[in-house]
Tab-separated table of C-alpha atoms and ligand atoms in Angstrom:
chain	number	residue	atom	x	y	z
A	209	UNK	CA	91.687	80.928	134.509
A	210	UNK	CA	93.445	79.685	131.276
A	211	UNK	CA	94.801	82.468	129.317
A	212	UNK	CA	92.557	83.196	126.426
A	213	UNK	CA	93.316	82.484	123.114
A	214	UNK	CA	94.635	84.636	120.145
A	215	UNK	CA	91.560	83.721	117.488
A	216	UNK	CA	92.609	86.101	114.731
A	217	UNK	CA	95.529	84.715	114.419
A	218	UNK	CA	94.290	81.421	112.939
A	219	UNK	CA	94.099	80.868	109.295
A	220	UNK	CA	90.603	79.713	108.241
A	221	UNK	CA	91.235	75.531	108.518
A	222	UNK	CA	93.026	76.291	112.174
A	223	UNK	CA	89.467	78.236	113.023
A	224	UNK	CA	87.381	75.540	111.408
A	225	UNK	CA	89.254	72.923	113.482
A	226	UNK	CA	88.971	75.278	116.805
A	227	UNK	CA	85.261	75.235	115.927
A	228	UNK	CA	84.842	71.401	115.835
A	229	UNK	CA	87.051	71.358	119.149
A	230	UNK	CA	84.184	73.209	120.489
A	231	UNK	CA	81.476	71.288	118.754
A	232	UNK	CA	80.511	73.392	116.115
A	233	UNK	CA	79.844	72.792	112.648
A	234	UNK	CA	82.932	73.975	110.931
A	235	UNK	CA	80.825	76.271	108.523
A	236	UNK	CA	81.249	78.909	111.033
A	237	UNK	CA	84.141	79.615	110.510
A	238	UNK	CA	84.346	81.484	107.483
A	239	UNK	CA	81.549	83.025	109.120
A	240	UNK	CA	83.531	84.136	112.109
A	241	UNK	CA	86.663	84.650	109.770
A	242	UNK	CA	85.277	87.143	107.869
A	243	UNK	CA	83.894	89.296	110.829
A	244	UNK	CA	87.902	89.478	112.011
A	245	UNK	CA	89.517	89.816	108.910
A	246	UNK	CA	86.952	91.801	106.454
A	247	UNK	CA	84.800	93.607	109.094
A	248	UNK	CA	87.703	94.168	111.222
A	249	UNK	CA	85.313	93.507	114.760
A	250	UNK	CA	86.590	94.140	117.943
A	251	UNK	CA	83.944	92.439	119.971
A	252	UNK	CA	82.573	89.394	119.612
A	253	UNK	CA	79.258	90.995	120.217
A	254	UNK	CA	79.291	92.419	116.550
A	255	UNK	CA	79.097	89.409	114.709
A	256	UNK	CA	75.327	89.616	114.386
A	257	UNK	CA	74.940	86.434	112.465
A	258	UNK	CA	76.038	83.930	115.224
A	259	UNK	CA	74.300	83.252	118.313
A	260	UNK	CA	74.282	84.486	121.233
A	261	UNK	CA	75.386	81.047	122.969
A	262	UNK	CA	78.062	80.793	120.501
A	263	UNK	CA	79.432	84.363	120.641
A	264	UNK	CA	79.443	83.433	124.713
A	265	UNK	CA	81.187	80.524	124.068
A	266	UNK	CA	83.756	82.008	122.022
A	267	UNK	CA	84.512	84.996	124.241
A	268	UNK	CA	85.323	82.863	127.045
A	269	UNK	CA	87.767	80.984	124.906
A	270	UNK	CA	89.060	83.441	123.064
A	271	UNK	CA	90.151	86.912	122.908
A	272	UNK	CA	90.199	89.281	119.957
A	273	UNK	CA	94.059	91.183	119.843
A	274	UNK	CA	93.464	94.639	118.520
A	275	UNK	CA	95.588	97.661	118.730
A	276	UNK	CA	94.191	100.872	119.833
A	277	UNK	CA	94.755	104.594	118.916
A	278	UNK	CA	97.014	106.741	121.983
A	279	UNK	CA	98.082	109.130	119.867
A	280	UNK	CA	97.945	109.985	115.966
A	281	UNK	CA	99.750	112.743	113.933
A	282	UNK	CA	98.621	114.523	110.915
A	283	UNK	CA	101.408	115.926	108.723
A	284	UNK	CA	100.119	119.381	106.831
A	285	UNK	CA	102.384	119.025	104.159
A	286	UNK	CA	101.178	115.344	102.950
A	287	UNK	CA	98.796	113.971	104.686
A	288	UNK	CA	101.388	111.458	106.594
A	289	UNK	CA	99.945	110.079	109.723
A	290	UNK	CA	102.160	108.558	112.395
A	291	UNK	CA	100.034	106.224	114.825
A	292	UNK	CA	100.980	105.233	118.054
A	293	UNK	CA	99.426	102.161	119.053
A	294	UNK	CA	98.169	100.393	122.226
A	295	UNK	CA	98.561	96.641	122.874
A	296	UNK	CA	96.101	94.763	124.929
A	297	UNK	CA	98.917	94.014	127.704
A	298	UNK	CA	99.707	98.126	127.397
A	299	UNK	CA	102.806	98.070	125.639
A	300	UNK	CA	102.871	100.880	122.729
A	301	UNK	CA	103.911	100.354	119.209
A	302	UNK	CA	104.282	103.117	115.973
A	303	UNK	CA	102.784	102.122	112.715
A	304	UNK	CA	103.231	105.325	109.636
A	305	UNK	CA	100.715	106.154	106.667
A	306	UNK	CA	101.968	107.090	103.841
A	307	UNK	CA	99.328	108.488	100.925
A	308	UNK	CA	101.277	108.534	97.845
A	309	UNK	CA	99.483	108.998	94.297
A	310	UNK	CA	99.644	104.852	93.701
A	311	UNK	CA	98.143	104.008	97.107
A	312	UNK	CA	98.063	103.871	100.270
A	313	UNK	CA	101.535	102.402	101.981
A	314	UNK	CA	101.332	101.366	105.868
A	315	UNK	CA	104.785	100.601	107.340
A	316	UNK	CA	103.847	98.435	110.714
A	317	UNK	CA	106.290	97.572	113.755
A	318	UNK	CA	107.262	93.812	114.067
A	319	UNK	CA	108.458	93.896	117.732
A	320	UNK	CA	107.908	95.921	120.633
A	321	UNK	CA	111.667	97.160	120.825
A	322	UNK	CA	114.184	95.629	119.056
A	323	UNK	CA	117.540	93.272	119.952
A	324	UNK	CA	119.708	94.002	117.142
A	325	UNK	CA	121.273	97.243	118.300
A	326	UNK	CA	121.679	99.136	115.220
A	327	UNK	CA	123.920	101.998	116.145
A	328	UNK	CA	121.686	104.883	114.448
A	329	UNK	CA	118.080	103.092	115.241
A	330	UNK	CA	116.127	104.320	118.458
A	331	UNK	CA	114.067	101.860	118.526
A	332	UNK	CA	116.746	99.309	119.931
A	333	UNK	CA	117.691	101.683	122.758
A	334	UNK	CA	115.937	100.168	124.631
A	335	UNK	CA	116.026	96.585	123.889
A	336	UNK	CA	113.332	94.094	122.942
A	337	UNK	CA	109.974	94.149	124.899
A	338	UNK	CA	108.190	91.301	122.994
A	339	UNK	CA	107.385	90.008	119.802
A	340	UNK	CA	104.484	91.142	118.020
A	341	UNK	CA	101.518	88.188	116.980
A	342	UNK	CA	100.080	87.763	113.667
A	343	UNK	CA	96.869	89.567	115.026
A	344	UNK	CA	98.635	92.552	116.451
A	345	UNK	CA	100.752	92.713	113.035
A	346	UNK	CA	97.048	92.305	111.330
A	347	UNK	CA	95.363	95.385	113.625
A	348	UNK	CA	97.561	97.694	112.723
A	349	UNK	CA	96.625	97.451	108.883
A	350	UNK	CA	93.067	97.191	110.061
A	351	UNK	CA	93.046	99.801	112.658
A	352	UNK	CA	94.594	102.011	109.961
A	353	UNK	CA	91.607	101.370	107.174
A	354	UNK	CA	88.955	101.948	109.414
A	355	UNK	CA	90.233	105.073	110.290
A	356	UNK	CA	90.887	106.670	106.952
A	357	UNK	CA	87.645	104.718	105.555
A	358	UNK	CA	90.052	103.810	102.855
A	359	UNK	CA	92.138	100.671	101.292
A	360	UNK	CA	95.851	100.263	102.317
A	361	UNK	CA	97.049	99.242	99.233
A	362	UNK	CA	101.318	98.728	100.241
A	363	UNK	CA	102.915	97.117	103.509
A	364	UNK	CA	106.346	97.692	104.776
A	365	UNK	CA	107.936	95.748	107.111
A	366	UNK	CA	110.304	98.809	107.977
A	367	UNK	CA	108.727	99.984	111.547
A	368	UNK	CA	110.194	98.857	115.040
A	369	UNK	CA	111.554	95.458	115.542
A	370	UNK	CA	113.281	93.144	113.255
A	371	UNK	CA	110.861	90.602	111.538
A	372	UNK	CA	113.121	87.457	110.740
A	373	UNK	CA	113.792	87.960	115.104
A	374	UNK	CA	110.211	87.565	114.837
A	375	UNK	CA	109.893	84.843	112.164
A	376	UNK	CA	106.845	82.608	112.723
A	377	UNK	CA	104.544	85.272	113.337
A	378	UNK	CA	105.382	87.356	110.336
A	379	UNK	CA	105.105	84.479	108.028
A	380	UNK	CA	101.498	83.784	109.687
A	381	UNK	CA	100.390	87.883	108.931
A	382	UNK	CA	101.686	87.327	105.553
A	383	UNK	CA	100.102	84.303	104.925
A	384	UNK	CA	96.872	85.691	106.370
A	385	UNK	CA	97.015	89.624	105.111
A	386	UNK	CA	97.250	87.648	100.947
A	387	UNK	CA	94.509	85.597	101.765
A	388	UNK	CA	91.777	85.768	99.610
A	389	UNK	CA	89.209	85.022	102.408
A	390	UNK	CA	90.688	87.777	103.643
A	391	UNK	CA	92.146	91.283	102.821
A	392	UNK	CA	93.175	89.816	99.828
A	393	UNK	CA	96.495	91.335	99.104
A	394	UNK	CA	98.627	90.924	96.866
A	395	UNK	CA	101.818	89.265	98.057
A	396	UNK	CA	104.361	91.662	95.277
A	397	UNK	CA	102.308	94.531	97.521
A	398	UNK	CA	104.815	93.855	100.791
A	399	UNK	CA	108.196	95.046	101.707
A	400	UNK	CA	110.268	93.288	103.991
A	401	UNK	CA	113.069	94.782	105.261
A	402	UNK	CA	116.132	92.987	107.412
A	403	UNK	CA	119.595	93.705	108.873
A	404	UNK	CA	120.596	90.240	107.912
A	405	UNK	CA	119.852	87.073	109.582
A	406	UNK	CA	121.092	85.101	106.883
A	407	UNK	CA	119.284	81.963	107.627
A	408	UNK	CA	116.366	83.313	108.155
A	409	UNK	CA	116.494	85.253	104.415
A	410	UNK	CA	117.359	81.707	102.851
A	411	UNK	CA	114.442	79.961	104.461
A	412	UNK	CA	111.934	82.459	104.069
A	413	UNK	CA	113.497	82.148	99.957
A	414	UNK	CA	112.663	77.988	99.737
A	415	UNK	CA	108.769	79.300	100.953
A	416	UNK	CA	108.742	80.546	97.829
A	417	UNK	CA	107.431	83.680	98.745
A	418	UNK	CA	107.282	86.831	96.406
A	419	UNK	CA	107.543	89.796	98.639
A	420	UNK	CA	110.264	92.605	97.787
A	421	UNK	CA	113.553	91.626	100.574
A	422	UNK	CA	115.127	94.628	101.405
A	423	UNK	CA	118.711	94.378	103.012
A	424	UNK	CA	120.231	97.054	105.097
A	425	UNK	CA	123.528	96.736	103.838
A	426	UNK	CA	124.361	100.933	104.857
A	427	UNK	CA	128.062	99.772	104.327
A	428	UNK	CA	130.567	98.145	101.794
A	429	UNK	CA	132.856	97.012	103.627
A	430	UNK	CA	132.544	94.818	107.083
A	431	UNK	CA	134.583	97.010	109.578
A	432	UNK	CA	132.286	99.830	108.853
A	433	UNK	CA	129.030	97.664	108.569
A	434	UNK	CA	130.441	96.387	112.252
A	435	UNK	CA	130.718	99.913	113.595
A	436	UNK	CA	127.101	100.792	112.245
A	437	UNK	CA	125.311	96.922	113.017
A	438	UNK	CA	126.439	94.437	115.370
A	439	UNK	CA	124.817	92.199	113.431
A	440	UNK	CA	127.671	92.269	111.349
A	441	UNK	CA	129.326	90.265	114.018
A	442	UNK	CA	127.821	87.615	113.256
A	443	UNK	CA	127.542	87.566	109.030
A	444	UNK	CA	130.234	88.956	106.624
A	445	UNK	CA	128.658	91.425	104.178
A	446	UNK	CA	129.541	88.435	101.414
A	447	UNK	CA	127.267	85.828	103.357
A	448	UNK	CA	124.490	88.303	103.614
A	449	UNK	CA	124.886	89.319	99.836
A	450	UNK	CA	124.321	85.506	99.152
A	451	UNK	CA	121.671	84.915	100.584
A	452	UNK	CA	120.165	88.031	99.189
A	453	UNK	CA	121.449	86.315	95.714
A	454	UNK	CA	119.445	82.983	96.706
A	455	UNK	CA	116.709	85.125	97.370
A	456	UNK	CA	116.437	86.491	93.849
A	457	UNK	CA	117.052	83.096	92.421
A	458	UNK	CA	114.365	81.611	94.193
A	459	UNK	CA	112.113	84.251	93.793
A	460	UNK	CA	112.699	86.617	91.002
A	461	UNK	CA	111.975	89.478	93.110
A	462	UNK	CA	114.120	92.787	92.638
A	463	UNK	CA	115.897	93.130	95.695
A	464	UNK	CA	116.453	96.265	97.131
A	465	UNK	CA	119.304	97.320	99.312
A	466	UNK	CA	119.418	100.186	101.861
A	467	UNK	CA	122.378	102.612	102.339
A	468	UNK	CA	121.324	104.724	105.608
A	469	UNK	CA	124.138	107.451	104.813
A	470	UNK	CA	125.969	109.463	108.100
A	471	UNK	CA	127.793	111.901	107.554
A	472	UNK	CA	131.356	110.878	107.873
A	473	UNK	CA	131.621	107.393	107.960
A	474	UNK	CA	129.806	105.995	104.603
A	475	UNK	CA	129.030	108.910	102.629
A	476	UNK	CA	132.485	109.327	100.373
A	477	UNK	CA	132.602	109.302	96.761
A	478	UNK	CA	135.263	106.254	97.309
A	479	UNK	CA	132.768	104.378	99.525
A	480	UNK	CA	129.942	104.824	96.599
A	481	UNK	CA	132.305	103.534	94.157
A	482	UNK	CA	132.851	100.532	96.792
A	483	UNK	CA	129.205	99.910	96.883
A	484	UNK	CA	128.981	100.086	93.179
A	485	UNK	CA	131.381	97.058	92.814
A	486	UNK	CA	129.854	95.116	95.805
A	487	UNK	CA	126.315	94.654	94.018
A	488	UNK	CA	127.575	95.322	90.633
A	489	UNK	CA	125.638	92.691	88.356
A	490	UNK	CA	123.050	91.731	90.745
A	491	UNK	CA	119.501	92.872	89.855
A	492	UNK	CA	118.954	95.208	92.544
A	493	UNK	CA	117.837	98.799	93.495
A	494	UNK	CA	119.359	100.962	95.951
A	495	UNK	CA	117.357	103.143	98.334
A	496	UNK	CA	119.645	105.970	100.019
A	497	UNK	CA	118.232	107.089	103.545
A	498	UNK	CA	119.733	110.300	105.029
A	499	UNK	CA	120.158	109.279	108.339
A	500	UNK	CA	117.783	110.579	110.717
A	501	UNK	CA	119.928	111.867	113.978
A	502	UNK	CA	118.419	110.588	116.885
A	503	UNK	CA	119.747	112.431	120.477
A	504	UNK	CA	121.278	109.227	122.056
A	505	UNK	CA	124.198	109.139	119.096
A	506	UNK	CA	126.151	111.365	117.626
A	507	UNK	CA	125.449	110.513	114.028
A	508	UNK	CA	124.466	113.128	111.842
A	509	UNK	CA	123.017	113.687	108.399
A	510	UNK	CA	125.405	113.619	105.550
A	511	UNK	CA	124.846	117.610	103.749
A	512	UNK	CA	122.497	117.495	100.342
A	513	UNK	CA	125.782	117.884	97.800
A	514	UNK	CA	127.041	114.894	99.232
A	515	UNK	CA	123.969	113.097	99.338
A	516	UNK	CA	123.645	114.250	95.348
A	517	UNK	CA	127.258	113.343	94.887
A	518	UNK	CA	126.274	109.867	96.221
A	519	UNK	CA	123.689	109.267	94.251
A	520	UNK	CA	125.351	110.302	90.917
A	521	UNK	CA	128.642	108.261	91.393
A	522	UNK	CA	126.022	104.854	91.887
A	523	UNK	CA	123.978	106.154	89.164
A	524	UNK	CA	127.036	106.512	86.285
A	525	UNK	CA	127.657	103.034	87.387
A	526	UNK	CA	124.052	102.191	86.040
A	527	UNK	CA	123.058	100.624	88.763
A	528	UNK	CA	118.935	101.860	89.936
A	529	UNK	CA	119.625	104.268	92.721
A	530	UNK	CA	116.922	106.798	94.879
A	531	UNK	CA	116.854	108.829	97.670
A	532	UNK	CA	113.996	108.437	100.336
A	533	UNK	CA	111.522	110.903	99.835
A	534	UNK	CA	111.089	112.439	103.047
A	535	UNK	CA	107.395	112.348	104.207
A	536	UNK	CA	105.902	114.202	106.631
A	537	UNK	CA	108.624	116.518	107.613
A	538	UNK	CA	106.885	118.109	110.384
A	539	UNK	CA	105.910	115.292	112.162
A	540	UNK	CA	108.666	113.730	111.812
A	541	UNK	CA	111.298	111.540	114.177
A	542	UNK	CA	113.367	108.733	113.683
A	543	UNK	CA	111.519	105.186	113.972
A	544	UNK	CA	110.970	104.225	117.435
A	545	UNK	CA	111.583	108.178	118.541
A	546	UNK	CA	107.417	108.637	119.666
A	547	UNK	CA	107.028	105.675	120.659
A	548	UNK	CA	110.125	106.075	123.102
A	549	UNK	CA	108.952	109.913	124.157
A	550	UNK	CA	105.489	108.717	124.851
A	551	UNK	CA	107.414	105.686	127.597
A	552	UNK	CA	110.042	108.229	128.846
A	553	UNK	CA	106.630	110.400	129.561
A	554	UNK	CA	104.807	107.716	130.997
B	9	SAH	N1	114.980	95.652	111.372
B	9	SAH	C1	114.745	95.965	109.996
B	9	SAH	C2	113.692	97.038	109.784
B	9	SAH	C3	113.939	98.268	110.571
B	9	SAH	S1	114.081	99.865	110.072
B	9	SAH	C4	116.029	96.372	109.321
B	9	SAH	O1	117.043	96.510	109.999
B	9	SAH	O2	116.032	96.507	108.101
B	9	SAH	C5	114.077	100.176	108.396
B	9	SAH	C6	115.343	100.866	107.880
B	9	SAH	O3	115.605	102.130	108.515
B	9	SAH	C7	116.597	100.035	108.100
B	9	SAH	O4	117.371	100.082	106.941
B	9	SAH	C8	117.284	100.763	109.232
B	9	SAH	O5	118.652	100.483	109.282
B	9	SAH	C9	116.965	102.194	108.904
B	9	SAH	N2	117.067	103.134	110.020
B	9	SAH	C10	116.777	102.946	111.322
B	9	SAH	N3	116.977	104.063	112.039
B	9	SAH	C11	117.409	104.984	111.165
B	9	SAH	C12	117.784	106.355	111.302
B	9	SAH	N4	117.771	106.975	112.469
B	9	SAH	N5	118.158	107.002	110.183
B	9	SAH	C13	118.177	106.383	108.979
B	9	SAH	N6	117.836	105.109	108.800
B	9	SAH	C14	117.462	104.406	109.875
């Protein structure tokens, strides 16, 4: 049998052509459209308001990708819920909640694994598994609302995976989470973050987009940035910061760099006055991440005076300078870490 196909993936003209493919009046569609992508259905059974011969027709066709609940956790202290999600094929993803007083923020996985092979990151140990599809990047955003019974009002694109590896299908979820047939959100309400595939960041600036890019720089000069991403290999820190700069032209968006700090090897006053020249003048923000240890490496967190010190030495420089808030302390783990305790278990 022909594999099925992946219908919430399809923006609504794609659906309304599927439908005339199958010799339906294009009207369904929207009709169909909205059961997926503002009812959030997981059966084609649900949608009430098309026939039976037609819902029939469409599940033999078609399958709907959803992710499923294997395990959540509740943090006490905030409310943070970590989600470990099932794919259809099995594979498990993480997605986080974060409830902060302006909204709810999800951050979602883009890949199962990940190929880049940050140093610090555990959710590259073990390589990629696959890429994620626009649907499974949807479900988790959906899966999420339905079960708080409550609006996710922020996305990052901070979870597993790195989404310019994953290009096509990101673009698609971002084209179909802002449409207004749809959820409806606000494009200036997403947070992309990369390692730096520079032509990826320039082509995703000529779409015009205006999601936040977020660059993890975490060093400011290349042989460190080379010790910490291997990425780095492959772009100078000055070709990355380029793009980033064609970004902002194009775009007008704030960009936002991250500085993971390890205790060390980037966390010196000297290194924050380094950083302070690198991205003096450009209009930026930067977000300091204590990193996380993870047992695999031997990288550990830089101590809070240096952390403060850090921060202080950016901020004299006037340049816009935070420290992640931790959330959910005692659920906590380093991206990737459940989902890889939950395969090691398995
Ligand atoms: N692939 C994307 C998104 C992944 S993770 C990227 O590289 O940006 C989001 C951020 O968390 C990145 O800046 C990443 O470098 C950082 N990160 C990953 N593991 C970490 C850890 N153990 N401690 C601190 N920061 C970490």
């Amino acid at each position: 049998m022909a594999e099925k196909l992946d219908i919430k993936s399809y923006n609504l003209i794609e659906l309304q052509e599927e439908l005339v493919r199958l010799g339906e009046k294009a009207f369904r569609a929207k009709q169909i459209y909205k059961w997926l992508h503002v009812d959030k259905v997981s059966e084609f059974e649900e949608m009430t308001n098309i026939s039976k011969d037609l819902r029939n027709k469409l599940s033999k066709n078609y399958e709907i990708r959803t992710v499923k609940a294997v395990k959540v956790l509740t943090s006490k202290i905030d409310g943070t819920k970590k989600y470990l999600f099932a794919l259809n094929d099995g594979i498990v993803i993480e997605s986080v909640l974060m409830r902060y007083h302006h909204g709810n923020s999800v951050c979602i996985s883009t890949q199962a694994g990940c190929r880049m092979g940050c140093r610090f990151c555990a959710s590259t140990l073990n390589g990629l598994e696959r890429n994620l599809t626009a649907s499974e990047l949807l479900s988790q955003i959906y899966e999420i609302e339905k079960d708080i019974d409550e609006r996710v009002s922020n996305i990052v694109l901070m979870g597993s995976g790195e989404p310019l590896d994953n290009f096509d299908n990101v673009m698609k979820f971002i084209e179909l989470i802002t449409d207004k047939n749809g959820k409806n959100l606000s494009q200036r309400n997403i947070t992309l973050s990369t390692c730096g595939l520079v032509p990826k960041i320039r082509e995703m600036a000529d779409m015009g987009l205006q999601i936040t890019l977020a660059l993890s720089l975490h060093a400011s000069d290349d042989e460190t940035r080379r010790e910490l991403l291997p990425i780095a290999n492959k772009y100078s820190i000055r070709e990355v910061l380029d793009a980033c700069q064609y970004y902002f032209e194009k775009t007008g968006r704030r960009l936002t760099f991250e500085y993971s700090l390890v205790a060390g090897v980037n966390d010196t006053k000297e290194e924050a006055e380094k950083l302070s020249r690198l991205v003096a003048g450009m209009n930026c923000h930067i977000n300091l991440i204590p990193v996380n240890p993870i047992e695999e490496r031997e990288y550990t967190q830089s101590d809070k005076a240096a952390i403060l010190a850090f921060q202080k030495t950016i901020e004299k420089n006037k340049i816009n300078v935070t420290i992640r808030r931790e959330m959910g302390r005692d659920i906590n783990g380093a991206c990737g870490q459940l989902r890889k305790s939950f395969m090691d278990e398995q």
